[in-house]
PDB file of C-alpha atoms in Angstrom:
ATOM      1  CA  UNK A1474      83.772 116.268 111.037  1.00  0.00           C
ATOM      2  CA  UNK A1475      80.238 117.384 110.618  1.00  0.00           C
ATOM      3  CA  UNK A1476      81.797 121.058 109.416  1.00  0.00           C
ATOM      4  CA  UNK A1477      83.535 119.179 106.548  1.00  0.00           C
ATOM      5  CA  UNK A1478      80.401 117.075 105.529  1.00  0.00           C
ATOM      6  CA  UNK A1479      78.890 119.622 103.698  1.00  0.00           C
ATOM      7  CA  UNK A1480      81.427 120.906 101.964  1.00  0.00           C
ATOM      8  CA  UNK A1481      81.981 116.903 100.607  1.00  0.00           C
ATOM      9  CA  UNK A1482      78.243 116.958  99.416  1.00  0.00           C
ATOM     10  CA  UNK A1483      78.921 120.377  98.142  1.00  0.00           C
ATOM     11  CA  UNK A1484      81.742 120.523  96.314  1.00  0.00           C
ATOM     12  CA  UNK A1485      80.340 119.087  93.108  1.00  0.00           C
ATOM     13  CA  UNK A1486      82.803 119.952  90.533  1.00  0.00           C
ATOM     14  CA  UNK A1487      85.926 121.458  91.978  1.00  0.00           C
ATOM     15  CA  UNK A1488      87.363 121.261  88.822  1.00  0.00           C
ATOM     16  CA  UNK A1489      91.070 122.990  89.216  1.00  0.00           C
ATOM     17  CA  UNK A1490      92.143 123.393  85.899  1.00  0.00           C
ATOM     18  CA  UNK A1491      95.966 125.039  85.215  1.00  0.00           C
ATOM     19  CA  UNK A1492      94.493 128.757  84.800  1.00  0.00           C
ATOM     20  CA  UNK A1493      91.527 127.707  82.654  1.00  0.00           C
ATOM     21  CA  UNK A1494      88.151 128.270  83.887  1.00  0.00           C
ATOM     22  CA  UNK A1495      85.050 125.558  85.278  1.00  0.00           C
ATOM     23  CA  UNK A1496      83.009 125.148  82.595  1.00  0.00           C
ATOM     24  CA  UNK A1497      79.071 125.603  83.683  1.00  0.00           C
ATOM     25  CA  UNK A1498      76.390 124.417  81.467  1.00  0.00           C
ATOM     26  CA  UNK A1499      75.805 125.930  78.317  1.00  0.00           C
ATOM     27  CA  UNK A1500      72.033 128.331  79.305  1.00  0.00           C
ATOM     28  CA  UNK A1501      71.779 126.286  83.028  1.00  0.00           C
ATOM     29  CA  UNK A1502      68.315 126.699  84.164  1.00  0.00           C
ATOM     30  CA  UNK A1503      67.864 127.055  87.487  1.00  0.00           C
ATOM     31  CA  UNK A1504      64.449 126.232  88.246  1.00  0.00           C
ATOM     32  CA  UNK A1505      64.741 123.131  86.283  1.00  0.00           C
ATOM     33  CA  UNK A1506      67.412 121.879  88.544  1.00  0.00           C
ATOM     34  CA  UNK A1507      65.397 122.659  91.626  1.00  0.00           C
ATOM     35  CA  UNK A1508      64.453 119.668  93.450  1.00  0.00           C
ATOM     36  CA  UNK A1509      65.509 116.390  95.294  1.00  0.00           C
ATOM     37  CA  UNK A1510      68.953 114.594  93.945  1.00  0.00           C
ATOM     38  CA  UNK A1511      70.322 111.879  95.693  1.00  0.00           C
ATOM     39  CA  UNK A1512      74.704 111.818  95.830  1.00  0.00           C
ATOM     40  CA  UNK A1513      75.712 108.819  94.009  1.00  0.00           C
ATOM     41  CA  UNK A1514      79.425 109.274  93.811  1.00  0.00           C
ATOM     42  CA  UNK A1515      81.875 111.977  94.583  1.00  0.00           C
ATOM     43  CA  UNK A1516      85.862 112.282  93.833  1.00  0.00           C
ATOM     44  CA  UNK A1517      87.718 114.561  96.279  1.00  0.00           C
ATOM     45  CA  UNK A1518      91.449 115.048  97.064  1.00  0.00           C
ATOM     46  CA  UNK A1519      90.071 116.297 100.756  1.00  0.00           C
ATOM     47  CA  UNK A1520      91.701 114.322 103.699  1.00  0.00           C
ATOM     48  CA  UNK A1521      88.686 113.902 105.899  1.00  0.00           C
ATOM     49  CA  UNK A1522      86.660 112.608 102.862  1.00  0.00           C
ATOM     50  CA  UNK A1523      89.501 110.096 101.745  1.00  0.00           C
ATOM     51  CA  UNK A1524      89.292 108.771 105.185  1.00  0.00           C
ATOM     52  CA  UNK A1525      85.740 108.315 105.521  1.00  0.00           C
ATOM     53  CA  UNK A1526      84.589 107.756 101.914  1.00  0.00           C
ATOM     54  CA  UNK A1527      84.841 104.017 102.330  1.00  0.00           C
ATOM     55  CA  UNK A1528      81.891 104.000 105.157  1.00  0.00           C
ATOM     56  CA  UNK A1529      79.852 106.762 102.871  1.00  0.00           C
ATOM     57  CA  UNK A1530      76.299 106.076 101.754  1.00  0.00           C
ATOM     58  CA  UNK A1531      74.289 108.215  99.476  1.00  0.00           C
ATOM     59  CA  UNK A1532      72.703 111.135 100.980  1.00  0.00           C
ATOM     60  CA  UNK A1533      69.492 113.507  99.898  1.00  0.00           C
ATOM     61  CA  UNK A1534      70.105 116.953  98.430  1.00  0.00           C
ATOM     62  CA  UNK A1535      67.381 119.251  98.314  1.00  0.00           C
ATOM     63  CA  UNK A1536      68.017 122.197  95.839  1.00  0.00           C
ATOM     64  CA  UNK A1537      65.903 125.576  95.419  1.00  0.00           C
ATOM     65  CA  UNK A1538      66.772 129.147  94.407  1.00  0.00           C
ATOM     66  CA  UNK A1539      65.848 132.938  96.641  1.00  0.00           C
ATOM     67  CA  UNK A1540      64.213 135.173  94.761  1.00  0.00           C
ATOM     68  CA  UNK A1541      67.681 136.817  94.061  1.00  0.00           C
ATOM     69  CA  UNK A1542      68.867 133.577  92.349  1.00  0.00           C
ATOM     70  CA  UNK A1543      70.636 132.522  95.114  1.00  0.00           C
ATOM     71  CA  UNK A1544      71.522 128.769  95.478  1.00  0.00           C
ATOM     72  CA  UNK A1545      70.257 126.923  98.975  1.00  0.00           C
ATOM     73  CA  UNK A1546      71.103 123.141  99.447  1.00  0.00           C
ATOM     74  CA  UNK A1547      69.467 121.120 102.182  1.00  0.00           C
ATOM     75  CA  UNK A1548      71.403 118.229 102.763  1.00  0.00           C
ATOM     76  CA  UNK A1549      70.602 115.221 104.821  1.00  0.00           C
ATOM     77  CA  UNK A1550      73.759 112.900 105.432  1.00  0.00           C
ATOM     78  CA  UNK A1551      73.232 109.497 106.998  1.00  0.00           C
ATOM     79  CA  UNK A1552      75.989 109.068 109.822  1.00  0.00           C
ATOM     80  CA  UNK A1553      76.336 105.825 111.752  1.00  0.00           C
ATOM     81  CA  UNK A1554      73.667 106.432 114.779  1.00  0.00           C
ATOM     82  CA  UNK A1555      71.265 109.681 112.737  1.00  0.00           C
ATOM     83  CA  UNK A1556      70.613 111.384 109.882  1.00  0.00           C
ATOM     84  CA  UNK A1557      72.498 114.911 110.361  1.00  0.00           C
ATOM     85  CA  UNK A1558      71.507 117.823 108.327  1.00  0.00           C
ATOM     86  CA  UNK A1559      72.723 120.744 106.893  1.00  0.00           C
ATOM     87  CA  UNK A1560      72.229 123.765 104.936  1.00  0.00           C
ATOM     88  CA  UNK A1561      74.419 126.107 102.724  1.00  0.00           C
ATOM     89  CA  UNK A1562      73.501 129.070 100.519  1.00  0.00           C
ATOM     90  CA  UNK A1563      75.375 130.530  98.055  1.00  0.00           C
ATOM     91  CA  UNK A1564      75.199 133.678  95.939  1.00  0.00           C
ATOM     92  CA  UNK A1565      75.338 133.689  92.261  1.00  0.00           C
ATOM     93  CA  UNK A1566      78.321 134.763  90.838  1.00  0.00           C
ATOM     94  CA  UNK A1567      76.840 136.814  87.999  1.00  0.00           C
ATOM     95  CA  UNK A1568      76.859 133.678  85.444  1.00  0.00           C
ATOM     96  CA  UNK A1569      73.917 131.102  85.801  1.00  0.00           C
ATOM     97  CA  UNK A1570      74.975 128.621  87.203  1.00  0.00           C
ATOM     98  CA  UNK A1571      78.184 129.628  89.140  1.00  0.00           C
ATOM     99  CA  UNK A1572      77.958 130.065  92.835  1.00  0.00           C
ATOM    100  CA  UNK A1573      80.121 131.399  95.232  1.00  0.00           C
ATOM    101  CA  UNK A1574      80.032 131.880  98.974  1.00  0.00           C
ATOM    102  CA  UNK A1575      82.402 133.440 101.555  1.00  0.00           C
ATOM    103  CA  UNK A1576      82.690 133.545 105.223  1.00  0.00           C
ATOM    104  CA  UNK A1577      84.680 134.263 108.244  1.00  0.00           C
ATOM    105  CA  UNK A1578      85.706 130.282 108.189  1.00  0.00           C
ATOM    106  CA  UNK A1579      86.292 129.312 103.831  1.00  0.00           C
ATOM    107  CA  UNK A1580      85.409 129.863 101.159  1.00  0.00           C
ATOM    108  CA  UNK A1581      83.349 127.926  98.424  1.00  0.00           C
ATOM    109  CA  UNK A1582      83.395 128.195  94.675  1.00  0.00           C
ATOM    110  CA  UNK A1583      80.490 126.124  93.150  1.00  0.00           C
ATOM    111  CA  UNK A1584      79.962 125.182  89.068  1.00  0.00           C
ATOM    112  CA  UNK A1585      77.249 123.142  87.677  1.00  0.00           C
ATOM    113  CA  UNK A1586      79.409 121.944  85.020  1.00  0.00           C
ATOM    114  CA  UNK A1587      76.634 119.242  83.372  1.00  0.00           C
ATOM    115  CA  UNK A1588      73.200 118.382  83.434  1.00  0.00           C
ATOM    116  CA  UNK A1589      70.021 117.203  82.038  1.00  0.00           C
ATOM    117  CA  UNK A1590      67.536 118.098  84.869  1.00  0.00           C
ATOM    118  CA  UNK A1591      65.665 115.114  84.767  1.00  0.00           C
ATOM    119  CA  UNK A1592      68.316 112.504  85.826  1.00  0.00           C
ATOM    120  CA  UNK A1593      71.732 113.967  86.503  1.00  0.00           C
ATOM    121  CA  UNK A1594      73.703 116.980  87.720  1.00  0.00           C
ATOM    122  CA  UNK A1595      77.899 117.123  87.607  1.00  0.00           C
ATOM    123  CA  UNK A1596      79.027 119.801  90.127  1.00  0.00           C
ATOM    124  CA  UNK A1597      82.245 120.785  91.205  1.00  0.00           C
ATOM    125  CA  UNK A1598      83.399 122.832  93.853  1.00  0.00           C
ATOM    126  CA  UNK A1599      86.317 124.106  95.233  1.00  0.00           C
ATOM    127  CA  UNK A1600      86.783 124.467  99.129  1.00  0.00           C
ATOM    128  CA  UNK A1601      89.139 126.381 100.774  1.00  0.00           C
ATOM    129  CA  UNK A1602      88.809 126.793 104.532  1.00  0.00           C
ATOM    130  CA  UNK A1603      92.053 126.571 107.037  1.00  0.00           C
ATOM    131  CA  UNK A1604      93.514 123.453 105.328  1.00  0.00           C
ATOM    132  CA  UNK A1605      94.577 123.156 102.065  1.00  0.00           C
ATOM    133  CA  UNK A1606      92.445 123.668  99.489  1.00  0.00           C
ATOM    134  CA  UNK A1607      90.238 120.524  98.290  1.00  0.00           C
ATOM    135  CA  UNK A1608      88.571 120.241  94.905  1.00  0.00           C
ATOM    136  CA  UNK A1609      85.179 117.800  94.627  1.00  0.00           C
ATOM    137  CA  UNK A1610      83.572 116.817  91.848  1.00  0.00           C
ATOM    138  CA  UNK A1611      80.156 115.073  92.430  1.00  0.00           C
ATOM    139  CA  UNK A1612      77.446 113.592  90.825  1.00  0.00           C
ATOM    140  CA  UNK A1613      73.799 113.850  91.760  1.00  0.00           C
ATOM    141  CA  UNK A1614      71.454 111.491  90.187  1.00  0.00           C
ATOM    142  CA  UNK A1615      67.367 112.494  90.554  1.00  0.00           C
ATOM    143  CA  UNK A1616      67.107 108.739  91.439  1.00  0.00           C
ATOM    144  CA  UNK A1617      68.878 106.348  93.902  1.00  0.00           C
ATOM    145  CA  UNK A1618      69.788 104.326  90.942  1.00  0.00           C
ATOM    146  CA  UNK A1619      72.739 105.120  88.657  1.00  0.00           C
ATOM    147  CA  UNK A1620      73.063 103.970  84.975  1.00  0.00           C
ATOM    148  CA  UNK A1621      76.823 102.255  84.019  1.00  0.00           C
ATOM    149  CA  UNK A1622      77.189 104.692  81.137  1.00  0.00           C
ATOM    150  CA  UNK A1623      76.381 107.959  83.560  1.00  0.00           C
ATOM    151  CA  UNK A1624      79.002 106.686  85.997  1.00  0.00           C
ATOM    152  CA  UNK A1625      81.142 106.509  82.805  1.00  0.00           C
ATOM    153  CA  UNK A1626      80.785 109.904  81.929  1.00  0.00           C
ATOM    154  CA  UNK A1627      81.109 110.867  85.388  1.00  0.00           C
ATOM    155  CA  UNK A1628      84.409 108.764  85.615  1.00  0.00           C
ATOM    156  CA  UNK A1629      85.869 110.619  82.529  1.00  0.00           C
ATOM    157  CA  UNK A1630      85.512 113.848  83.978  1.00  0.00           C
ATOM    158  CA  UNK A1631      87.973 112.853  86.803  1.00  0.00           C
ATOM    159  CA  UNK A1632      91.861 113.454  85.228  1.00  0.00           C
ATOM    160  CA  UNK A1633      90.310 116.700  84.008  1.00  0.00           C
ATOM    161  CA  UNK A1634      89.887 117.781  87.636  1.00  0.00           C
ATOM    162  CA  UNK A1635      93.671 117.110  88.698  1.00  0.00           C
ATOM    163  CA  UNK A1636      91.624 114.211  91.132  1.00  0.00           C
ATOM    164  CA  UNK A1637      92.324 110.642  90.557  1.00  0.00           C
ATOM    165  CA  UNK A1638      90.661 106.996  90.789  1.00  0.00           C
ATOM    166  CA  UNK A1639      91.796 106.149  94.353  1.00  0.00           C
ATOM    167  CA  UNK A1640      89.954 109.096  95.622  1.00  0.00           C
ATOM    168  CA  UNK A1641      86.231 107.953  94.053  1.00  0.00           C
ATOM    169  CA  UNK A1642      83.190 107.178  96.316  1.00  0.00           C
ATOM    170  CA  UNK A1643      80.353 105.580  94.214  1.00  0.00           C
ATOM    171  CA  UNK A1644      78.014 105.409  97.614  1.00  0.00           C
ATOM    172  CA  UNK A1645      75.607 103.210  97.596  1.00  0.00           C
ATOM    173  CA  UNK A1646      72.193 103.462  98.043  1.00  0.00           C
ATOM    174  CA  UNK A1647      70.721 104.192 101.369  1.00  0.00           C
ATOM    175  CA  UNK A1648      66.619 103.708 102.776  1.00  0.00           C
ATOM    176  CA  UNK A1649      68.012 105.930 105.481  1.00  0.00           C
ATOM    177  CA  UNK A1650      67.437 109.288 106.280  1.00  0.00           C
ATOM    178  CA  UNK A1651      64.529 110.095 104.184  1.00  0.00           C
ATOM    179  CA  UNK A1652      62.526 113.294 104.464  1.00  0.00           C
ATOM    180  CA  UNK A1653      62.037 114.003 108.347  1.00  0.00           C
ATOM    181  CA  UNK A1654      62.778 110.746 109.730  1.00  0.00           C
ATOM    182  CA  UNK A1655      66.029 110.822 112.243  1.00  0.00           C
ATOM    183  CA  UNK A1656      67.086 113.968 111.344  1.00  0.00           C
ATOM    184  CA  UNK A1657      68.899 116.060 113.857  1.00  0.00           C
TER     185      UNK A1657
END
């Protein structure tokens, strides 16, 4: 379960549209988005996450950028007995904004479809590893708190993923596993 944990912070915006393309935001500035974001809901049709979601709190995202544009994610993930963390880079794709990475194990298409830097990021991602592959569209929030009318906009987005209701996780917020404490 801790392989698939990532890939449930991670796959903000799997957005599987019939042949069309993810949309990323319109000139997405990557050192803008740089930073701490806390997960304050994610949608996925992935089985391990539709399992689990109900016990889910928010976790800690830390975002930054390699010299070569790169996207690196430091995630912290509160679990029942520890915080358990994890990192992921990805390459850019070639469009700002788009990230893709590839191993021996899955692969990961990642889209920052919407954002205004200072409160609130839309990703989606699509994972494919062994299984079947899952689509996740999540939304990061720069504070634990989460406005109705972003979780609004956040819920509209969800029919245009293929993803529906049922399969939401608004997580609620968590003093656990802040910066350095528990982490393992």
């Amino acid at each position: 379960m801790a392989a698939v944990l990532p890939s449930l912070v991670l796959a903000p915006l799997c957005l599987l549209w019939a042949g069309a393309e993810v949309p990323v935001q319109p000139g997405f500035n990557a050192e803008k988005s740089a930073g701490t974001w806390h997960v304050a809901a994610v949608i996925s049709n992935c089985s391990v996450f539709l399992k689990t979601k109900d016990g889910m709190k928010s976790s800690i995202v830390t975002i930054s950028f390699t010299p070569e544009g790169d996207l690196a994610m430091k995630l912290v993930w509160p679990l029942l007995d520890r915080c358990q963390k994890f990192e992921l880079l990805l390459q850019q794709s070639g469009q700002a904004g788009h990230y893709m990475g590839t191993s021996a194990q899955e692969k990961r298409d990642l889209h920052v479809v919407e954002t205004d830097y200072s409160h609130y990021t839309i990703v989606h991602e699509l994972h494919e590893s062994g299984q079947k592959p899952s689509t996740v569209l999540q939304l990061l929030t720069r504070e634990q708190d989460t406005s109705p009318q972003l979780l609004q906009k956040f819920k509209e987005l969800i029919p245009t993923v293929g993803l529906t209701k049922d399969m939401l996780a608004i997580l609620p917020k968590s003093g656990e596993c802040q910066e350095g404490v528990g982490w393992h």
